[in-house]
Every structure is written in structure tokens, then in C-alpha cells.
PDB file of C-alpha atoms and ligand atoms in Angstrom:
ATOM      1  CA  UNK L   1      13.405 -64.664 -50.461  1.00  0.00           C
ATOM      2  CA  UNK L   2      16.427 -62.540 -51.761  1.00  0.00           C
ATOM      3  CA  UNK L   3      16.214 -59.078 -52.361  1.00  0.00           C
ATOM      4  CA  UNK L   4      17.929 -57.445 -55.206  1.00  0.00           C
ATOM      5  CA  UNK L   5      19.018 -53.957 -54.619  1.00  0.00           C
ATOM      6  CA  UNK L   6      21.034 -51.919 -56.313  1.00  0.00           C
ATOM      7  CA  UNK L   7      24.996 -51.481 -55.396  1.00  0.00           C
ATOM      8  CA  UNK L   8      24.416 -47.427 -55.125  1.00  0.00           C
ATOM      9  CA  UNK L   9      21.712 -47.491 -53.024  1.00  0.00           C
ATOM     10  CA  UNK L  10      23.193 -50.269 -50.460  1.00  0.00           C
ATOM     11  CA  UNK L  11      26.235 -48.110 -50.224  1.00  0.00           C
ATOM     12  CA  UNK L  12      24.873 -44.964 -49.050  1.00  0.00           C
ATOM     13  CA  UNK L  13      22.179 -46.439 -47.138  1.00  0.00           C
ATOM     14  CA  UNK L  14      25.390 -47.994 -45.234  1.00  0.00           C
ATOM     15  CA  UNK L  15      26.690 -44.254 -44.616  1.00  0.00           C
ATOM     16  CA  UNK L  16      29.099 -44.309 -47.353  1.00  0.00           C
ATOM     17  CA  UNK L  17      27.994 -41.262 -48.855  1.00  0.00           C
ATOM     18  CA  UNK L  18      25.833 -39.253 -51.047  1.00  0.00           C
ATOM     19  CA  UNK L  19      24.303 -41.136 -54.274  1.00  0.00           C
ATOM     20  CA  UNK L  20      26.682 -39.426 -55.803  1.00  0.00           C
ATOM     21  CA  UNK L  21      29.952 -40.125 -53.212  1.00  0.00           C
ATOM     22  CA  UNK L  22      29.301 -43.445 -53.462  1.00  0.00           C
ATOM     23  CA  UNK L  23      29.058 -43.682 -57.426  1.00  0.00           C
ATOM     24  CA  UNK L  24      32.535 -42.147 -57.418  1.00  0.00           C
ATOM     25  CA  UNK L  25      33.481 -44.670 -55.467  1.00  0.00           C
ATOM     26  CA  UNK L  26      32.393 -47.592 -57.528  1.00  0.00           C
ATOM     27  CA  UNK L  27      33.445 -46.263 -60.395  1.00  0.00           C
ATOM     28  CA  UNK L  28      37.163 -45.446 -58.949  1.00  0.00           C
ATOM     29  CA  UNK L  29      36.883 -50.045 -58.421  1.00  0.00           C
ATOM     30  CA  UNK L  30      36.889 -49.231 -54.814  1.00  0.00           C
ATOM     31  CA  UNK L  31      34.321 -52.103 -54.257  1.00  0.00           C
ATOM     32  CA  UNK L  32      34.082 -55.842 -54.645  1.00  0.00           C
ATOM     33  CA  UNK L  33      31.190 -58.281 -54.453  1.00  0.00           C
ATOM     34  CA  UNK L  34      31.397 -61.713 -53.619  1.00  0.00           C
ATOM     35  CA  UNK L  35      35.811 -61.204 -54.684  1.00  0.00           C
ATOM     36  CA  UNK L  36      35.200 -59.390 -58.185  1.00  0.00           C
ATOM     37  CA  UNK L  37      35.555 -55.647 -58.718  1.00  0.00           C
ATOM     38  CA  UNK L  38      32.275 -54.033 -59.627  1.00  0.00           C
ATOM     39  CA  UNK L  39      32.501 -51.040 -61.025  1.00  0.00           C
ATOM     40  CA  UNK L  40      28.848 -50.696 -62.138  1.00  0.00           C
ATOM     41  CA  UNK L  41      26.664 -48.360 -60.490  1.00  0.00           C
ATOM     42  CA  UNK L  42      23.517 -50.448 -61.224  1.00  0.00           C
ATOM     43  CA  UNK L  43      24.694 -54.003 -60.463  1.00  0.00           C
ATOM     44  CA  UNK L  44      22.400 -55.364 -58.127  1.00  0.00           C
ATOM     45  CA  UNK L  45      23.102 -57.487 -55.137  1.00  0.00           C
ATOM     46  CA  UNK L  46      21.518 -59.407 -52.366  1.00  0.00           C
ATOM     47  CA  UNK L  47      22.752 -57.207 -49.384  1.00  0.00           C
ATOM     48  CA  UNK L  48      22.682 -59.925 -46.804  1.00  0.00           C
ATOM     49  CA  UNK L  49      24.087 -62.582 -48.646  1.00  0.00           C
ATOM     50  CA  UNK L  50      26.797 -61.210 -51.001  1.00  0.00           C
ATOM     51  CA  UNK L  51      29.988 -60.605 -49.537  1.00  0.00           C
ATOM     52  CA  UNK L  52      30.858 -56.932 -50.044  1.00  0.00           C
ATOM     53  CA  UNK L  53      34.045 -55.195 -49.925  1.00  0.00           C
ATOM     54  CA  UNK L  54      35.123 -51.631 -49.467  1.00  0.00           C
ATOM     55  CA  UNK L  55      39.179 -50.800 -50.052  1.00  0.00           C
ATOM     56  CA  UNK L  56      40.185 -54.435 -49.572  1.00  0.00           C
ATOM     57  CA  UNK L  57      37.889 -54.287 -46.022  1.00  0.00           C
ATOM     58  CA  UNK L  58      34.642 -56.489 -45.817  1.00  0.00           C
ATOM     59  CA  UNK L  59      31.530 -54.269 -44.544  1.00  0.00           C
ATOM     60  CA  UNK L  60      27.945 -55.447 -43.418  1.00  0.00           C
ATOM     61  CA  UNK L  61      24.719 -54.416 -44.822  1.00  0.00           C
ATOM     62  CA  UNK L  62      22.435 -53.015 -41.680  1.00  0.00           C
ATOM     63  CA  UNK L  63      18.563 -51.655 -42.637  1.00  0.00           C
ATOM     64  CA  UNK L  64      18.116 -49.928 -39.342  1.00  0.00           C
ATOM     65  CA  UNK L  65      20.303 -48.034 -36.405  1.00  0.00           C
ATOM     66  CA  UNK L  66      19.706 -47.433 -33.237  1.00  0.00           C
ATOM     67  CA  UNK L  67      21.049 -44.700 -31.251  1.00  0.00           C
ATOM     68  CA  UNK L  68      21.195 -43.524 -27.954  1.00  0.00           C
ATOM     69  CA  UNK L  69      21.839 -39.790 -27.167  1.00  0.00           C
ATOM     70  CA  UNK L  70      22.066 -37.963 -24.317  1.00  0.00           C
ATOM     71  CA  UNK L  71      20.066 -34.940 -25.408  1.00  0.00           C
ATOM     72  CA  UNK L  72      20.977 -31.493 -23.896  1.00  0.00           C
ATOM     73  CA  UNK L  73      18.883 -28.636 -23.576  1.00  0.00           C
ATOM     74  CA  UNK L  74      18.529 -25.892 -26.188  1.00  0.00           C
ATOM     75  CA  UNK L  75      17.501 -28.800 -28.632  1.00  0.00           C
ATOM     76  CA  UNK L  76      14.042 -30.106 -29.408  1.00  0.00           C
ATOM     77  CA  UNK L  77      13.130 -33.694 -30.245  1.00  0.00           C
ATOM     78  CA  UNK L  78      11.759 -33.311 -33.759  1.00  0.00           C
ATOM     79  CA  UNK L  79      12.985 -33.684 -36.969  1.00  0.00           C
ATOM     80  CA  UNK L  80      12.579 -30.362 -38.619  1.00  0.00           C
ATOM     81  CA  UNK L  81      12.023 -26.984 -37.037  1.00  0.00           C
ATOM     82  CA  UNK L  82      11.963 -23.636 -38.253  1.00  0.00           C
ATOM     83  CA  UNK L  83      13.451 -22.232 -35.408  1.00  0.00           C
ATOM     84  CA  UNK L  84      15.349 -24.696 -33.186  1.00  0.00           C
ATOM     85  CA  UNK L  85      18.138 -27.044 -33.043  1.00  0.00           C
ATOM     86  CA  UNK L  86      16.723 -30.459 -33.762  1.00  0.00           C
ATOM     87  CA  UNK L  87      18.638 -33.414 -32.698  1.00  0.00           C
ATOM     88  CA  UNK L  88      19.156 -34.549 -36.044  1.00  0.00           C
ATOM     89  CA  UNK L  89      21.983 -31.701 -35.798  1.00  0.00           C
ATOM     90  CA  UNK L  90      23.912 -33.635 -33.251  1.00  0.00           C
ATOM     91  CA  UNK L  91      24.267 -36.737 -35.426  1.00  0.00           C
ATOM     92  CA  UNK L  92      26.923 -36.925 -38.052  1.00  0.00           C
ATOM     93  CA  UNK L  93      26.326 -37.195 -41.717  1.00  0.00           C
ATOM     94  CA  UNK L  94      27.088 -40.797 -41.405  1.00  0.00           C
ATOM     95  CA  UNK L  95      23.945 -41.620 -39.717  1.00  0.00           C
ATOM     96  CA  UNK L  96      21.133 -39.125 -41.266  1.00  0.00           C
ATOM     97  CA  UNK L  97      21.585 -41.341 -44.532  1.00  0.00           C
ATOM     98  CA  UNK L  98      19.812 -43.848 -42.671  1.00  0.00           C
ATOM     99  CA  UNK L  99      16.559 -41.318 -41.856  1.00  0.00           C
ATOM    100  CA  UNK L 100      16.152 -41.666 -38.037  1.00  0.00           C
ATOM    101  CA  UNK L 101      13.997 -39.748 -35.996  1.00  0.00           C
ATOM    102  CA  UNK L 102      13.745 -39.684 -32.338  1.00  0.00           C
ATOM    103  CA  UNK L 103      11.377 -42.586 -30.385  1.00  0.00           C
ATOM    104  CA  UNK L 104       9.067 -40.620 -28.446  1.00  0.00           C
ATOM    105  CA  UNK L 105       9.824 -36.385 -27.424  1.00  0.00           C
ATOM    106  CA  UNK L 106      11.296 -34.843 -24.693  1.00  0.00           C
ATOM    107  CA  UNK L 107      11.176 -31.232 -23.906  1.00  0.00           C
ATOM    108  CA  UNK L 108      13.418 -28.094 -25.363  1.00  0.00           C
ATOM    109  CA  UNK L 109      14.493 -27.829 -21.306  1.00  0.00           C
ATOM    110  CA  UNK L 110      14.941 -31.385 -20.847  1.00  0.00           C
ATOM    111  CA  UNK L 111      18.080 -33.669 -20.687  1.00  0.00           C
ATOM    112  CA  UNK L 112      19.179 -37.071 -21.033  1.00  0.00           C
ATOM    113  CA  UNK L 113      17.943 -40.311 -23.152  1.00  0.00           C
ATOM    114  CA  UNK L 114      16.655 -40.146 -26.117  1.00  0.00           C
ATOM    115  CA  UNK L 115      16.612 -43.212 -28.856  1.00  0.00           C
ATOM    116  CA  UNK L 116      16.843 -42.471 -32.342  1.00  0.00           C
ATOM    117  CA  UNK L 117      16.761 -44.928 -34.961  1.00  0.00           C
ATOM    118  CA  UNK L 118      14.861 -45.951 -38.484  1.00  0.00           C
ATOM    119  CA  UNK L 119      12.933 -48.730 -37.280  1.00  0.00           C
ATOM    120  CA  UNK L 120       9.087 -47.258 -37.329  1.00  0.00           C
ATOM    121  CA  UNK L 121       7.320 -50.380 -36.004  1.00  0.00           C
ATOM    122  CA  UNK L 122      10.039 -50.721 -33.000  1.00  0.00           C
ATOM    123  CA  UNK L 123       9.348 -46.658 -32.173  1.00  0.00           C
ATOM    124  CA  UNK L 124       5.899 -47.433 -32.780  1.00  0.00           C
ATOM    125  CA  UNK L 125       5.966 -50.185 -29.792  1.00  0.00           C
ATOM    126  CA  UNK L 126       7.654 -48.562 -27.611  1.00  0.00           C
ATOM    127  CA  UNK L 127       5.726 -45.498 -27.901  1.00  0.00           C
ATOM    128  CA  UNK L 128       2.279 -47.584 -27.750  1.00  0.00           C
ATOM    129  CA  UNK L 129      -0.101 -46.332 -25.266  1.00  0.00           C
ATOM    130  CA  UNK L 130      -0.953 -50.086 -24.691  1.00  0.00           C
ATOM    131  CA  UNK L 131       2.074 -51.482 -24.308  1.00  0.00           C
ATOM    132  CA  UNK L 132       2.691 -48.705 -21.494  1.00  0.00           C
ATOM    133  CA  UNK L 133       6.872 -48.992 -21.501  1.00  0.00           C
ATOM    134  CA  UNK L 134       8.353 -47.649 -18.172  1.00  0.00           C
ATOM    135  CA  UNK L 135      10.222 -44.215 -18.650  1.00  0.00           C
ATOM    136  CA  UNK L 136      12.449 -43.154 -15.515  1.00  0.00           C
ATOM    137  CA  UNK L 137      13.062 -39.408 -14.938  1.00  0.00           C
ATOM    138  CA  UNK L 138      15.745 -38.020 -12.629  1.00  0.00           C
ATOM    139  CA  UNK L 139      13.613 -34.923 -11.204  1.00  0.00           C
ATOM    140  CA  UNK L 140      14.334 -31.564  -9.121  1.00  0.00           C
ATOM    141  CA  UNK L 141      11.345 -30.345  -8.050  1.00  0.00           C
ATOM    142  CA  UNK L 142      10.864 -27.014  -6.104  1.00  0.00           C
ATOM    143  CA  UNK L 143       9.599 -28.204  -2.440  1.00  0.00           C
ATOM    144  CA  UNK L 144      10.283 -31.077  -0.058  1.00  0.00           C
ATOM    145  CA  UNK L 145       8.610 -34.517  -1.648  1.00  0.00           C
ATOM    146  CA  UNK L 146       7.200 -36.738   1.354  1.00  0.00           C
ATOM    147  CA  UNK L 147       5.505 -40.119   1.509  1.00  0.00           C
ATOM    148  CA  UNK L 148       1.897 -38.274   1.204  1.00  0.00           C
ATOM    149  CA  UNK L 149       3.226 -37.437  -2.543  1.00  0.00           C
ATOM    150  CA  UNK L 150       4.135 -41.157  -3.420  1.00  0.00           C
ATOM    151  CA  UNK L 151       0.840 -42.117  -2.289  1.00  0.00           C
ATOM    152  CA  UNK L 152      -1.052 -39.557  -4.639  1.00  0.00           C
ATOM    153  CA  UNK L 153       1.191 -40.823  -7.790  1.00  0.00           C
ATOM    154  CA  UNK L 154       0.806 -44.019  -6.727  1.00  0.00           C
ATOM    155  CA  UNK L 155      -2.713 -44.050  -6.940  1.00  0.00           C
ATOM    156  CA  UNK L 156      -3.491 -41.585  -9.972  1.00  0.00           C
ATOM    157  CA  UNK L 157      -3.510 -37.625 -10.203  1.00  0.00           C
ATOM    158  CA  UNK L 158      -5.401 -35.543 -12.101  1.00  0.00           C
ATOM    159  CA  UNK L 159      -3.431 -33.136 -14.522  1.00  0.00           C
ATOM    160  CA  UNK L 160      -5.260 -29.549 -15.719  1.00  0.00           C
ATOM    161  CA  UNK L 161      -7.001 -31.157 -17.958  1.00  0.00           C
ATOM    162  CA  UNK L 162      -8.843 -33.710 -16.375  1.00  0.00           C
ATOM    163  CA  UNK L 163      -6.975 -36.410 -17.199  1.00  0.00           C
ATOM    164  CA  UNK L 164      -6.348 -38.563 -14.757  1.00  0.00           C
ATOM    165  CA  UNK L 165      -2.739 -40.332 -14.712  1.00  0.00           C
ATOM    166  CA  UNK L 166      -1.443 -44.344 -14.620  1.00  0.00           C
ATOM    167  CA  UNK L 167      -0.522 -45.205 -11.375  1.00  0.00           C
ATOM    168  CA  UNK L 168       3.124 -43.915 -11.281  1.00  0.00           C
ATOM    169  CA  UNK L 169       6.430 -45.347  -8.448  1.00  0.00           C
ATOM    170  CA  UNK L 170       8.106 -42.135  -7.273  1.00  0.00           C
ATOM    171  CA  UNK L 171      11.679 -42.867  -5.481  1.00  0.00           C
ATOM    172  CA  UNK L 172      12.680 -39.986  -3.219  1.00  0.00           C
ATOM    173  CA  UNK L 173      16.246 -39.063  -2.997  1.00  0.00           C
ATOM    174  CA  UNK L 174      16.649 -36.251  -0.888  1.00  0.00           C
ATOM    175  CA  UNK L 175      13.863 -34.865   0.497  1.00  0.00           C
ATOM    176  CA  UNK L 176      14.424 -30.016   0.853  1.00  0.00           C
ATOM    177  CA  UNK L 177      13.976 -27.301  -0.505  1.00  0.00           C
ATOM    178  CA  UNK L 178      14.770 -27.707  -3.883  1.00  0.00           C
ATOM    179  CA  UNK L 179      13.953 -31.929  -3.770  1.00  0.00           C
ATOM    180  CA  UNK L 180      15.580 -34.994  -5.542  1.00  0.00           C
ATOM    181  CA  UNK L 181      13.603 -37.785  -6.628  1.00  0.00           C
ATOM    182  CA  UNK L 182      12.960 -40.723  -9.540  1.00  0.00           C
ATOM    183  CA  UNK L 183       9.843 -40.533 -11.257  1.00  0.00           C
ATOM    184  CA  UNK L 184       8.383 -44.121 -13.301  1.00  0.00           C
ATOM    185  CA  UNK L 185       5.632 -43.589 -15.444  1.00  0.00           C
ATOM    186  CA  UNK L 186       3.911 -45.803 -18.448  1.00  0.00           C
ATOM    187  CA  UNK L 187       2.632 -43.397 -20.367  1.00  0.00           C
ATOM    188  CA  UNK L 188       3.969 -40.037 -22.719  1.00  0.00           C
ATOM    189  CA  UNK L 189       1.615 -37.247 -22.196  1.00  0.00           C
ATOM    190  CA  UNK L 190       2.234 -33.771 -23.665  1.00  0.00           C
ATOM    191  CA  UNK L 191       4.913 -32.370 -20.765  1.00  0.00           C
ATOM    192  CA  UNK L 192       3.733 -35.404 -18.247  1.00  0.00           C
ATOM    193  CA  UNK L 193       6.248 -35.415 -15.440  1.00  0.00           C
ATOM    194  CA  UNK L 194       6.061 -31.497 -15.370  1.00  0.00           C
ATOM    195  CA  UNK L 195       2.118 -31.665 -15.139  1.00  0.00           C
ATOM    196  CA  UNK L 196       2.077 -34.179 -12.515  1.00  0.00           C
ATOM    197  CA  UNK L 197       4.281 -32.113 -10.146  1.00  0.00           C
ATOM    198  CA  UNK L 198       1.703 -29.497 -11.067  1.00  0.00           C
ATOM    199  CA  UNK L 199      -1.156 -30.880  -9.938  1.00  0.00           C
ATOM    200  CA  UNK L 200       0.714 -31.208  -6.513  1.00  0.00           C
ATOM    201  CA  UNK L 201       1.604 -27.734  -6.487  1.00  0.00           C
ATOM    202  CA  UNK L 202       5.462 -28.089  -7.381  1.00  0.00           C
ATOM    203  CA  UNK L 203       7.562 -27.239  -9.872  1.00  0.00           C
ATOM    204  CA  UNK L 204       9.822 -29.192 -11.919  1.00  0.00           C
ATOM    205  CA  UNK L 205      13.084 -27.100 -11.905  1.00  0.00           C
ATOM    206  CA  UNK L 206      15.473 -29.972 -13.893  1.00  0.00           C
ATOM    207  CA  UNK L 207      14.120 -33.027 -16.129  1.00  0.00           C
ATOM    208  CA  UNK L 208      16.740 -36.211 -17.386  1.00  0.00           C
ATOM    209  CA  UNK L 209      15.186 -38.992 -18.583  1.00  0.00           C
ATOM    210  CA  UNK L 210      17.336 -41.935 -17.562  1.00  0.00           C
ATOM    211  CA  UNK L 211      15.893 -44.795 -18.894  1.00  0.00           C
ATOM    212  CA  UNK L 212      12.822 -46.074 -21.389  1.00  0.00           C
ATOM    213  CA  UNK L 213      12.138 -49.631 -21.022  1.00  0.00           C
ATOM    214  CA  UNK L 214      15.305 -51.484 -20.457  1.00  0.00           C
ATOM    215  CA  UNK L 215      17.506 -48.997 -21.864  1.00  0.00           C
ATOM    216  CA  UNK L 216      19.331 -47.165 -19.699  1.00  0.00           C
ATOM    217  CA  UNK L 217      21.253 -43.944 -20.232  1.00  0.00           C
ATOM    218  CA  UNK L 218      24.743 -44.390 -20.415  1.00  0.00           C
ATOM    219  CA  UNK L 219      26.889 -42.297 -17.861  1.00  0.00           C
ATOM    220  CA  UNK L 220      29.670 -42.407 -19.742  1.00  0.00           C
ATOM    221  CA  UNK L 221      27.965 -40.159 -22.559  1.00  0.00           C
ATOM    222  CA  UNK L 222      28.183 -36.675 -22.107  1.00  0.00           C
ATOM    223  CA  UNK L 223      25.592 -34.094 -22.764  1.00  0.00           C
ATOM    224  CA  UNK L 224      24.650 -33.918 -27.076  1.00  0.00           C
ATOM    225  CA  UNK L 225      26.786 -37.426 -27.162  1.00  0.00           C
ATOM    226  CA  UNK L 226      25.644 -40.512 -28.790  1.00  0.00           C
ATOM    227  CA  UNK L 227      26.539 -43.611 -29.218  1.00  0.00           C
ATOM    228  CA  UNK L 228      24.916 -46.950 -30.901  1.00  0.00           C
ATOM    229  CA  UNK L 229      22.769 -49.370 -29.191  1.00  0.00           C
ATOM    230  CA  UNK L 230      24.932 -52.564 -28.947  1.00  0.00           C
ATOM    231  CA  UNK L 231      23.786 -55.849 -30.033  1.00  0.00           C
ATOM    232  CA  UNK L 232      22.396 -57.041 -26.667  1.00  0.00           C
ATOM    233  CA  UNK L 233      20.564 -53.995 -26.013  1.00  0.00           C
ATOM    234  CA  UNK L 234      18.745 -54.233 -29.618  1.00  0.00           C
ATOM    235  CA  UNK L 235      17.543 -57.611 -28.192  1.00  0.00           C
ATOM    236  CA  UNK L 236      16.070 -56.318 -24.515  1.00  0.00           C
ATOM    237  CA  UNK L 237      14.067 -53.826 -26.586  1.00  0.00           C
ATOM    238  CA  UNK L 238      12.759 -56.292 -29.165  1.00  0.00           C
ATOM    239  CA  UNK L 239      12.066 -58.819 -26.792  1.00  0.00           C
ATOM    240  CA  UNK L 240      10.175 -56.023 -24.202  1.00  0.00           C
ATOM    241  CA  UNK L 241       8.397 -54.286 -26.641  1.00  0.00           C
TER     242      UNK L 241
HETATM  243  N1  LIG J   1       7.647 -35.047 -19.063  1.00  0.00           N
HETATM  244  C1  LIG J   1       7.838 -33.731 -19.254  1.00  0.00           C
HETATM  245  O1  LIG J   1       7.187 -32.915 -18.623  1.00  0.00           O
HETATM  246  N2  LIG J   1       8.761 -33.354 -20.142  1.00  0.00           N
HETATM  247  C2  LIG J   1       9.528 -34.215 -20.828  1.00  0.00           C
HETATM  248  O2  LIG J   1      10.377 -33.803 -21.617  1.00  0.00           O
HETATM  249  C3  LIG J   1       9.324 -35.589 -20.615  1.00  0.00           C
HETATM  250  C4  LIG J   1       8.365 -35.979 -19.737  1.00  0.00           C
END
């Protein structure tokens, strides 16, 4: 069934501005639907079908983004926050039109991937307890890591409050003082990876999430860079989740 919206709203929900930007720029007969100027701020059109044009330049309706970011510390993975930096102050103006909020929370302190989009039934997936999607953290933990400590995850630890955890595969990297190792767990507890290395006596000295599900974080971005999810990862998440 078509949907009708009107020309105003599909504009800015495309980035293209304010209400008010984008009025201006209808009215200025910046735009053309399906070949014929429109300068009407009301004129309603089917935003998947119509052909719309912007300066001479065709343009494609999208409902929802997806971003990755590679979220540095000092920031924290909320929307709003009296205090802090949220994450929503990385992204340009271009994108907050669209109302994203981060899938799932990492720590102030911690690094690396973070997905942001608009689609609430894809973060809800992803996020579901029962659909248990893999998270890999890069982790330094204070200590030397040995077999004995794959074993516990492995099987289940209990955190400080009782709870006891999913099995979880621990990779070790380099085994010293101050160890390197890959943490895979299913589920999002309230500071997981840091409790976990609690419960056997360590402490987690540097957290990067590196991948959720099969999105991975891309190298190339650098810390508080983002970039789009392309087509084909859109599709591994959909299909996984
Ligand atoms: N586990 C933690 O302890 N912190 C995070 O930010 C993510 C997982």
C-alpha cells in the first residue's frame, strides 16, 4: 500500500534540514517530483515510489540508518545526560534528524563498536536476552590469564551478585603481567566483562568491543569516527538477528 507523506517531512527526515531549512528550500523550486517543480510545502508524495529531485540531483528516501562508531572514552552510550558527552555529540546534524540511539551500552571507560541507528525492533533483536548475539571484547586485564581461566568462563562464573554467567570462549593473546586476551559473551549485563574478570580476581585495565554479531569494527575508523553500515552488512544483521 502507498504511503502519502508530506514533501517537508520526507526532506528533513532525509537530513536535508530543519522543518524549516527544508521549507526554504521548496519554496526557493529547489525540488522536483516525478520531473515537475514542487514548490508546495504540503504536497504529498509516496517516498518510495516518486522520483525526487534535489538541485537537478535524484536522492533516495531511507526510514532508518545504521551507523557504526568507534566510541572513545570520555563519552557515555546514552542519549541524553546531564553531565556527559553522549555519543549523539559525535554524529553530525545530518544524522540526529533521523533519531538514533545507540544498540545496546558500553561503558564511559570503554572503546570501540558501537551501532547506532533508528530501527527499534532491529536494536531490540540484537539486544534480546534470547536471541543471545555474540559480542567480542579486546581485553587487558591486570594478571597473567592461563588455561584454568578459560575453563571457569567456559563453564559459567558467578558475578557479585549471584548471577551466574552464559558459558563464555576466552582467546588468550599474550599471557603477563598486564595480559591480552578476546573475550565472547551472549549476553549484556550491567559492566559484564569487567565483573567476570572480577570474580577471578583481575582487573580489567582497557575494554574495546570489536564486534556484536557479525559486525565487526572497522580498523580503518579512528577513535569518535563513524561511518554507515553498508548494504551487505544491513543484511548479515537482519538475517542473524
Ligand atoms: N562489559 C563491561 O564491563 N563494560 C562494557 O562497556 C561492556 C561490557
Amino acid at each position: 500500500m502507498k504511503k502519502m507523506e508530506r514533501l517537508d517531512k520526507i526532506l528533513s527526515h532525509m537530513g536535508y534540514g530543519s522543518r524549516k531549512d527544508v521549507k526554504k528550500i521548496i519554496k526557493d523550486g529547489r525540488v522536483e517530483i516525478n520531473g515537475e517543480t514542487i514548490d508546495k510545502n504540503d504536497y504529498k508524495i509516496d517516498p518510495y515510489n516518486d522520483r525526487i529531485k534535489l538541485d537537478g540531483e535524484e536522492i533516495f528516501y531511507r526510514e532508518y540508518i545504521y551507523i557504526m562508531m568507534n566510541k572513545p572514552k570520555g563519552v557515555v552510550s546514552s542519549t541524553d545526560d546531564p553531565i556527559n558527552r553522549t555519543v549523539l555529540e559525535l554524529l553530525e546534524e545530518e544524522y540526529l534528524f533521523f533519531n538514533p540511539f545507540p544498540a545496546g551500552r558500553l561503558d564511559k571507560d570503554t572503546e570501540g563498536l558501537l551501532i547506532l541507528t533508528n530501527d527499534g525492533k532491529l536494536a531490540h533483536e540484537l539486544l534480546s536476552p534470547k536471541k543471545g548475539v555474540d559480542k567480542t571484547y579486546y581485553v587487558e586485564v591486570e594478571g597473567y590469564v592461563e588455561e584454568e581461566h578459560m575453563e571457569k568462563l567456559d563453564k559459567g562464573i558467578i558475578l557479585d551478585d549471584g548471577y551466574k554467567t552464559l558459558p563464555a570462549k576466552l582467546e588468550i593473546i599474550e599471557s603477563n603481567f598486564i595480559s591480552k586476551v578476546k573475550l565472547t559473551i551472549k549476553e549484556g549485563k550491567f559492566h559484564q566483562v569487567k565483573r567476570m574478570f572480577q570474580a577471578l580476581n583481575m582487573e580489567v585495565v582497557y575494554l574495546k568491543r570489536i564486534s556484536m554479531g557479525p559486525i565487526k569494527l572497522d580498523e580503518r575508523l579512528r577513535l569518535g569516527e563513524y561511518r554507515e553500515l553498508m548494504e551487505e552488512e544491513i543484511k548479515l544483521l537482519k538475517e542473524k538477528s
